[in-house]
Short mmCIF file of C-alpha atoms in Angstrom, two decimals:
data_model
loop_
_atom_site.label_atom_id
_atom_site.label_comp_id
_atom_site.label_asym_id
_atom_site.label_seq_id
_atom_site.Cartn_x
_atom_site.Cartn_y
_atom_site.Cartn_z
CA MET A 1 145.51 -48.44 273.04
CA THR A 2 142.47 -47.25 274.95
CA ASP A 3 139.47 -49.53 274.68
CA ALA A 4 136.88 -48.30 272.21
CA PRO A 5 133.83 -46.80 273.89
CA GLU A 6 130.72 -48.85 274.36
CA VAL A 7 127.65 -47.75 272.48
CA GLN A 8 125.73 -45.81 275.12
CA LYS A 9 122.04 -46.53 275.61
CA LEU A 10 119.98 -43.45 274.91
CA THR A 11 116.34 -42.97 275.70
CA THR A 12 114.44 -42.42 272.48
CA SER A 13 110.87 -41.57 271.63
CA SER A 14 108.17 -42.53 274.10
CA ARG A 15 105.51 -42.75 271.39
CA ASP A 16 103.69 -46.05 271.02
CA ARG A 17 104.66 -47.45 267.61
CA ASN A 18 101.38 -49.24 266.96
CA GLU A 19 99.34 -46.16 267.81
CA THR A 20 101.61 -44.00 265.67
CA ARG A 21 101.25 -46.37 262.73
CA ALA A 22 97.47 -46.50 263.04
CA SER A 23 97.17 -42.72 263.32
CA LEU A 24 99.47 -42.18 260.35
CA GLU A 25 97.50 -44.67 258.23
CA GLN A 26 94.23 -42.94 259.07
CA TRP A 27 95.78 -39.58 258.15
CA LEU A 28 96.97 -41.03 254.84
CA ILE A 29 93.49 -42.38 254.09
CA GLU A 30 91.99 -38.95 254.73
CA ARG A 31 94.72 -37.20 252.75
CA LEU A 32 94.30 -39.37 249.64
CA GLY A 33 90.57 -39.92 249.87
CA PRO A 34 88.50 -43.10 250.27
CA ASP A 35 88.91 -44.19 246.64
CA ALA A 36 92.67 -44.52 247.12
CA ASP A 37 92.20 -47.26 249.76
CA ALA A 38 95.55 -46.33 251.30
CA ARG A 39 97.33 -48.87 253.51
CA ILE A 40 100.65 -48.86 255.35
CA THR A 41 102.39 -52.15 254.59
CA GLU A 42 105.62 -51.65 256.56
CA PHE A 43 106.51 -49.34 259.44
CA VAL A 44 110.03 -49.03 260.92
CA VAL A 45 111.30 -46.69 263.65
CA PRO A 46 115.12 -46.75 263.39
CA GLU A 47 117.14 -47.12 266.57
CA GLY A 48 118.46 -43.89 268.06
CA ASN A 49 115.40 -41.79 267.29
CA GLY A 50 114.19 -39.01 269.56
CA MET A 51 117.21 -36.75 270.25
CA SER A 52 116.25 -34.51 267.36
CA SER A 53 113.49 -34.80 264.79
CA GLU A 54 112.34 -38.40 264.62
CA THR A 55 112.67 -40.32 261.38
CA ILE A 56 110.19 -43.07 260.58
CA LEU A 57 110.41 -45.27 257.49
CA PHE A 58 107.23 -46.71 256.07
CA ASP A 59 105.91 -48.32 252.93
CA ALA A 60 102.39 -47.60 251.72
CA GLU A 61 100.18 -48.58 248.85
CA TRP A 62 97.20 -46.85 247.33
CA THR A 63 95.12 -46.68 244.18
CA GLU A 64 95.60 -43.76 241.82
CA ASP A 65 94.02 -43.40 238.37
CA GLY A 66 92.70 -46.93 238.70
CA GLU A 67 96.09 -48.50 239.37
CA ARG A 68 97.49 -49.86 242.62
CA SER A 69 101.00 -48.64 243.41
CA ASN A 70 103.58 -49.06 246.17
CA HIS A 71 105.50 -46.17 247.70
CA ARG A 72 108.61 -46.12 249.93
CA LEU A 73 108.32 -43.12 252.22
CA VAL A 74 109.97 -41.30 255.12
CA MET A 75 108.30 -39.25 257.81
CA ARG A 76 110.11 -36.55 259.77
CA LEU A 77 108.34 -35.94 263.07
CA ALA A 78 109.02 -33.23 265.62
CA PRO A 79 110.11 -34.61 269.01
CA ALA A 80 107.55 -34.98 271.74
CA ALA A 81 107.43 -32.21 274.32
CA ASP A 82 108.66 -34.60 277.03
CA SER A 83 111.66 -35.85 275.01
CA PHE A 84 114.11 -33.16 276.26
CA PRO A 85 114.82 -32.02 272.68
CA VAL A 86 118.18 -30.77 271.39
CA PHE A 87 116.81 -27.55 269.88
CA PRO A 88 114.43 -25.04 271.45
CA LYS A 89 112.24 -24.92 268.33
CA TYR A 90 111.34 -27.40 265.60
CA ASP A 91 109.78 -25.76 262.57
CA LEU A 92 108.91 -28.74 260.38
CA THR A 93 107.11 -26.57 257.84
CA GLN A 94 110.26 -24.51 257.43
CA GLN A 95 112.26 -27.69 256.85
CA PHE A 96 109.71 -28.93 254.34
CA GLU A 97 109.72 -25.65 252.43
CA THR A 98 113.51 -25.39 252.55
CA ILE A 99 113.90 -28.81 250.94
CA ARG A 100 111.24 -27.95 248.36
CA LEU A 101 112.98 -24.68 247.47
CA ILE A 102 116.39 -26.35 247.29
CA ALA A 103 114.95 -28.78 244.73
CA GLU A 104 113.32 -25.92 242.83
CA HIS A 105 116.37 -23.65 242.64
CA THR A 106 119.30 -26.09 242.47
CA ASP A 107 120.18 -29.56 241.26
CA ILE A 108 121.34 -30.56 244.74
CA PRO A 109 119.91 -34.06 245.31
CA VAL A 110 117.26 -33.87 248.00
CA PRO A 111 114.32 -36.21 248.64
CA GLU A 112 111.04 -35.33 247.00
CA VAL A 113 108.81 -33.82 249.69
CA LEU A 114 105.14 -34.81 249.44
CA TRP A 115 103.02 -33.55 252.34
CA ASP A 116 103.44 -31.19 255.26
CA GLU A 117 101.24 -31.61 258.33
CA PRO A 118 101.75 -28.68 260.71
CA GLY A 119 98.89 -29.61 263.04
CA LEU A 120 99.00 -31.62 266.24
CA GLU A 121 95.76 -33.56 265.76
CA THR A 122 97.24 -36.65 264.06
CA LEU A 123 100.37 -37.49 266.06
CA GLY A 124 100.57 -34.78 268.70
CA ALA A 125 103.41 -33.08 266.80
CA PRO A 126 104.00 -31.63 263.33
CA PHE A 127 105.47 -33.89 260.64
CA PHE A 128 106.12 -34.11 256.94
CA VAL A 129 106.43 -36.96 254.46
CA MET A 130 108.93 -37.41 251.63
CA ARG A 131 109.99 -40.16 249.28
CA ARG A 132 112.73 -42.53 250.33
CA VAL A 133 116.06 -42.56 248.48
CA ASP A 134 118.42 -45.51 248.22
CA GLY A 135 122.03 -44.97 249.23
CA ILE A 136 124.52 -45.48 252.04
CA VAL A 137 125.42 -43.08 254.83
CA PRO A 138 128.75 -42.79 256.70
CA ARG A 139 128.05 -44.10 260.16
CA ASP A 140 128.22 -42.10 263.39
CA VAL A 141 128.01 -45.08 265.78
CA MET A 142 130.64 -46.36 265.84
CA PRO A 143 132.16 -43.46 263.87
CA TYR A 144 133.39 -44.28 260.36
CA THR A 145 136.88 -43.18 261.45
CA PHE A 146 137.06 -46.23 263.75
CA GLY A 147 137.46 -48.61 260.81
CA ASP A 148 135.62 -51.59 259.32
CA ASN A 149 133.21 -49.67 257.08
CA TRP A 150 132.90 -48.52 253.50
CA VAL A 151 134.37 -45.05 254.08
CA TYR A 152 137.39 -46.23 256.04
CA ASP A 153 138.11 -49.00 253.55
CA ALA A 154 137.77 -46.77 250.47
CA SER A 155 140.67 -46.07 248.13
CA PRO A 156 142.30 -42.60 248.01
CA GLU A 157 140.58 -42.04 244.67
CA GLN A 158 137.17 -42.90 246.11
CA LEU A 159 137.72 -40.63 249.12
CA TRP A 160 138.76 -37.84 246.73
CA THR A 161 135.49 -38.31 244.86
CA LEU A 162 133.46 -38.23 248.08
CA THR A 163 135.23 -35.09 249.34
CA HIS A 164 135.00 -33.15 246.10
CA SER A 165 131.41 -34.13 245.29
CA THR A 166 130.37 -33.03 248.79
CA ALA A 167 132.20 -29.72 248.40
CA GLU A 168 130.26 -29.29 245.17
CA VAL A 169 126.98 -29.54 247.09
CA LEU A 170 128.08 -26.67 249.32
CA ALA A 171 129.25 -24.63 246.33
CA LYS A 172 125.85 -25.01 244.68
CA LEU A 173 124.17 -23.47 247.71
CA ARG A 174 126.21 -20.33 247.15
CA GLU A 175 124.97 -20.12 243.55
CA ILE A 176 121.34 -19.50 244.61
CA PRO A 177 120.52 -15.95 243.43
CA ASP A 178 119.08 -13.45 245.88
CA PRO A 179 118.94 -15.99 248.74
CA THR A 180 117.49 -13.55 251.27
CA THR A 181 114.41 -13.16 249.08
CA THR A 182 114.10 -16.71 247.74
CA PHE A 183 114.62 -18.16 251.22
CA ALA A 184 112.95 -15.39 253.20
CA LEU A 185 111.43 -18.09 255.43
CA LEU A 186 114.91 -18.48 256.99
CA GLU A 187 115.04 -14.84 258.08
CA GLN A 188 114.78 -14.13 261.80
CA PRO A 189 112.10 -11.48 262.45
CA GLY A 190 113.24 -8.61 264.62
CA HIS A 191 116.92 -8.88 263.71
CA GLU A 192 116.89 -7.06 260.36
CA SER A 193 119.47 -4.49 261.51
CA GLU A 194 122.07 -7.18 262.23
CA SER A 195 124.43 -8.66 259.68
CA PRO A 196 123.79 -12.28 258.59
CA LEU A 197 126.83 -13.47 260.54
CA ARG A 198 125.88 -11.53 263.66
CA ARG A 199 122.34 -12.96 263.54
CA HIS A 200 123.73 -16.48 263.17
CA VAL A 201 126.15 -16.15 266.08
CA ASN A 202 123.56 -14.48 268.32
CA ASP A 203 121.15 -17.32 267.57
CA SER A 204 123.84 -19.85 268.52
CA ARG A 205 124.52 -17.98 271.75
CA ALA A 206 120.82 -18.06 272.58
CA TRP A 207 120.80 -21.80 271.85
CA LEU A 208 123.66 -22.28 274.33
CA ASP A 209 121.91 -20.24 277.02
CA TRP A 210 118.74 -22.29 276.57
CA SER A 211 120.70 -25.56 276.58
CA VAL A 212 122.61 -25.00 279.82
CA GLY A 213 119.84 -23.33 281.83
CA ASP A 214 121.13 -22.26 285.22
CA GLU A 215 124.41 -24.18 284.91
CA PRO A 216 126.67 -22.28 282.49
CA SER A 217 129.51 -23.69 280.42
CA PRO A 218 132.70 -21.75 281.28
CA LEU A 219 134.51 -23.32 278.33
CA LEU A 220 131.91 -22.33 275.76
CA ASP A 221 131.59 -18.88 277.33
CA ARG A 222 135.32 -18.45 276.67
CA CYS A 223 134.87 -19.75 273.13
CA PHE A 224 132.20 -17.16 272.39
CA GLN A 225 134.44 -14.47 273.86
CA TRP A 226 137.26 -15.65 271.57
CA LEU A 227 134.90 -15.34 268.61
CA GLU A 228 134.04 -11.79 269.63
CA ASP A 229 137.70 -10.86 270.11
CA HIS A 230 138.67 -12.25 266.69
CA TRP A 231 135.57 -11.20 264.72
CA PRO A 232 136.22 -11.14 260.94
CA GLU A 233 137.01 -7.68 259.58
CA VAL A 234 135.00 -8.38 256.44
CA GLU A 235 131.76 -10.34 256.67
CA PRO A 236 130.78 -12.26 253.50
CA PRO A 237 127.23 -11.87 252.19
CA ALA A 238 124.47 -14.25 253.16
CA THR A 239 123.94 -17.53 251.37
CA VAL A 240 121.64 -20.43 252.15
CA SER A 241 123.34 -22.39 254.90
CA TRP A 242 122.42 -26.06 255.14
CA GLY A 243 123.42 -25.93 258.80
CA ASP A 244 124.35 -29.55 259.48
CA ALA A 245 126.70 -29.92 256.52
CA ARG A 246 128.45 -33.19 257.18
CA ILE A 247 128.91 -36.47 255.36
CA GLY A 248 126.82 -38.27 257.99
CA ASN A 249 123.80 -36.38 256.67
CA ILE A 250 124.30 -37.44 253.07
CA MET A 251 123.33 -40.64 251.29
CA TYR A 252 125.94 -41.69 248.74
CA ASP A 253 126.03 -43.96 245.73
CA ASP A 254 129.43 -44.69 244.25
CA PHE A 255 130.87 -42.03 246.60
CA ARG A 256 128.65 -39.27 245.19
CA PRO A 257 125.67 -37.66 246.99
CA VAL A 258 122.23 -38.95 246.05
CA ALA A 259 120.31 -37.35 248.94
CA VAL A 260 121.24 -34.40 251.13
CA LEU A 261 119.33 -34.78 254.40
CA ASP A 262 118.53 -33.04 257.70
CA TRP A 263 117.83 -29.35 257.03
CA GLU A 264 116.60 -28.51 260.52
CA MET A 265 119.58 -26.18 261.16
CA ALA A 266 119.14 -24.31 257.86
CA ALA A 267 119.67 -20.55 258.06
CA LEU A 268 121.04 -17.59 256.15
CA GLY A 269 124.71 -16.87 256.65
CA PRO A 270 128.14 -16.79 255.04
CA ALA A 271 129.09 -19.83 252.95
CA GLU A 272 132.05 -20.35 255.29
CA ILE A 273 129.68 -21.61 258.02
CA ASP A 274 128.81 -24.78 256.10
CA LEU A 275 132.32 -25.25 254.77
CA ALA A 276 133.79 -25.09 258.28
CA TRP A 277 131.14 -27.46 259.68
CA PHE A 278 131.93 -29.96 256.91
CA ILE A 279 135.65 -29.86 257.75
CA PHE A 280 135.29 -29.77 261.54
CA LEU A 281 132.78 -32.59 261.91
CA HIS A 282 135.26 -34.93 260.25
CA ARG A 283 138.01 -33.57 262.48
CA PHE A 284 135.84 -34.34 265.50
CA PHE A 285 135.35 -37.99 264.50
CA ASP A 286 139.01 -38.35 263.54
CA ASP A 287 140.20 -36.89 266.86
CA LEU A 288 137.83 -39.25 268.64
CA ALA A 289 139.48 -42.21 266.93
CA VAL A 290 142.93 -40.97 267.98
CA LEU A 291 141.69 -40.51 271.56
CA PHE A 292 140.94 -44.24 271.64
CA GLY A 293 144.32 -45.21 270.20
CA MET A 294 143.28 -45.72 266.59
CA GLU A 295 144.90 -44.46 263.44
CA GLY A 296 141.86 -42.54 262.28
CA MET A 297 141.68 -40.78 258.91
CA PRO A 298 143.88 -37.67 259.26
CA ASN A 299 144.14 -37.00 255.53
CA PHE A 300 140.43 -37.35 254.71
CA VAL A 301 138.34 -34.16 254.39
CA ASP A 302 141.63 -32.31 254.52
CA ARG A 303 141.12 -28.63 255.25
CA ASP A 304 143.32 -27.30 252.45
CA GLU A 305 141.96 -29.81 249.93
CA VAL A 306 138.34 -28.96 250.76
CA ILE A 307 138.94 -25.22 250.52
CA ALA A 308 140.82 -25.63 247.23
CA ALA A 309 138.04 -27.79 245.80
CA TYR A 310 135.36 -25.36 246.93
CA THR A 311 137.27 -22.42 245.44
CA ALA A 312 137.77 -24.19 242.11
CA ILE A 313 134.10 -25.17 241.87
CA SER A 314 132.54 -21.90 243.05
CA GLY A 315 135.10 -19.31 241.98
CA TYR A 316 134.91 -17.90 245.52
CA THR A 317 137.83 -18.02 247.96
CA PRO A 318 136.63 -18.53 251.55
CA THR A 319 138.00 -16.11 254.15
CA ASP A 320 138.85 -16.25 257.87
CA MET A 321 138.58 -20.03 257.99
CA ASP A 322 140.36 -20.27 261.37
CA TRP A 323 137.52 -18.20 262.80
CA TYR A 324 134.76 -20.18 261.13
CA LEU A 325 136.30 -23.48 262.18
CA MET A 326 136.41 -22.21 265.76
CA TYR A 327 132.77 -21.24 265.40
CA ALA A 328 131.91 -24.73 264.11
CA ALA A 329 133.70 -26.36 267.04
CA THR A 330 131.89 -24.05 269.47
CA ARG A 331 128.48 -24.85 267.99
CA HIS A 332 129.27 -28.55 268.21
CA GLY A 333 130.05 -27.98 271.88
CA ILE A 334 126.51 -26.69 272.34
CA VAL A 335 125.23 -30.03 271.05
CA PHE A 336 127.14 -31.80 273.82
CA THR A 337 125.92 -29.43 276.51
CA ARG A 338 122.38 -30.37 275.59
CA THR A 339 122.77 -34.09 274.90
CA SER A 340 124.70 -34.64 278.14
CA ARG A 341 121.94 -33.00 280.12
CA ARG A 342 119.41 -35.02 278.18
CA ALA A 343 121.20 -38.27 279.07
CA ALA A 344 121.29 -37.27 282.73
CA HIS A 345 117.61 -36.29 282.64
CA PHE A 346 116.60 -39.78 281.47
CA GLY A 347 119.14 -41.60 283.66
CA ASP A 348 121.13 -42.89 280.69
CA ALA A 349 124.41 -41.44 281.98
CA PRO A 350 125.47 -39.36 284.99
CA MET A 351 126.21 -35.68 284.51
CA PRO A 352 129.93 -34.96 285.13
CA ASP A 353 130.81 -32.85 288.16
CA ASN A 354 132.33 -30.41 285.69
CA PRO A 355 129.69 -30.02 282.95
CA ASP A 356 132.38 -29.07 280.43
CA ASP A 357 133.80 -32.59 280.75
CA ALA A 358 130.80 -33.73 278.70
CA ILE A 359 132.18 -31.82 275.69
CA LEU A 360 134.23 -34.58 274.08
CA HIS A 361 136.26 -32.17 271.98
CA ALA A 362 137.10 -29.80 274.86
CA PRO A 363 140.87 -30.29 274.22
CA THR A 364 140.30 -29.29 270.59
CA LEU A 365 138.54 -26.11 271.65
CA GLU A 366 141.40 -25.25 274.00
CA ALA A 367 143.99 -25.95 271.28
CA MET A 368 142.09 -23.86 268.72
CA MET A 369 141.95 -20.90 271.10
CA ALA A 370 145.67 -21.36 271.81
CA GLY A 371 146.44 -21.48 268.08
CA THR A 372 148.10 -24.90 268.16
CA TYR A 373 145.44 -27.26 266.80
CA TRP A 374 146.13 -27.03 263.08
CA SER A 375 149.92 -27.16 263.37
CA ASP A 376 149.68 -30.26 265.55
CA LEU A 377 147.40 -31.88 262.98
CA ALA A 378 149.82 -31.04 260.15
CA ALA A 379 152.56 -32.91 262.00
CA ARG A 380 150.29 -35.95 262.26
CA GLN A 381 149.38 -35.82 258.57
CA LYS A 382 152.99 -36.21 257.43
#
């Protein structure tokens, strides 16, 4: 058995917490007015912040209609300009409005969004505030597939509930009528002549080019060429795509979603994009466990089970899933191209001589292009 990896130190936000708290409290006072006498009573910056939008938890109290009340809140804050961010653009207002519209047009559980602050005057970056929800989240560090956590220790029946209730969230996104009009804020100006899938893939390609700069990724270049060579003959219509559709972005209670989080990758595109991301992100964590000599969870978030559940719930049969799963794996590779360079930038870890060695699932990408990945997994699932 290979030793489990150590938890790598990562540079997080450089913002001063006390200054941030004071500025946020002053903003809250101005937002609610002097009669509210608003005060922040607790302020917590979770570990690991800063690689994407920062999340800050805070409690506040204020007077409303003559009564003093306490409120448990969450702030999502765009990363500082010097934080070497993962994405080239952070549109917090778009995220805020996406969550608001999801709540308005579906019964998908999302936090209640309260205030959007697009300006830079308060904290030097845009942010928005929403109510906090109680629940538990499958862990990423160490991954839930490594054992000793509530997901790994769950019964088959509980895992079935988690899988199917999550597939139901994705199915409900497809039920939104006329998504290109209702969620017009997700449209990309200047690309109206392209299909929703072509726009999505082109945007991902641009993200890769921005991430790598002058040092290309030969592996991901080949992956994008594979996607071009195997492009689906029939492109499904656009739906609202959550973007980061994985169980690590959901809060659960009794193995059912109570809050669907992190909409910063939201876009318009075929429903298969989210479905494939949901399946692949578990495959990534499971393969990582196997890499370090662990048993993993090969039968959890099973591809065929997820697709069958989604089809039964939505009445729609997903198409070309091999292609969409390859696309999901390729997009996840872009994340590693950026985060590895970010770690090297801050001195947290050296950049490999071969930059593609930083893509932890490089063998998976090779096997998917070779057409052997899913058959090898089926042998392991027996």
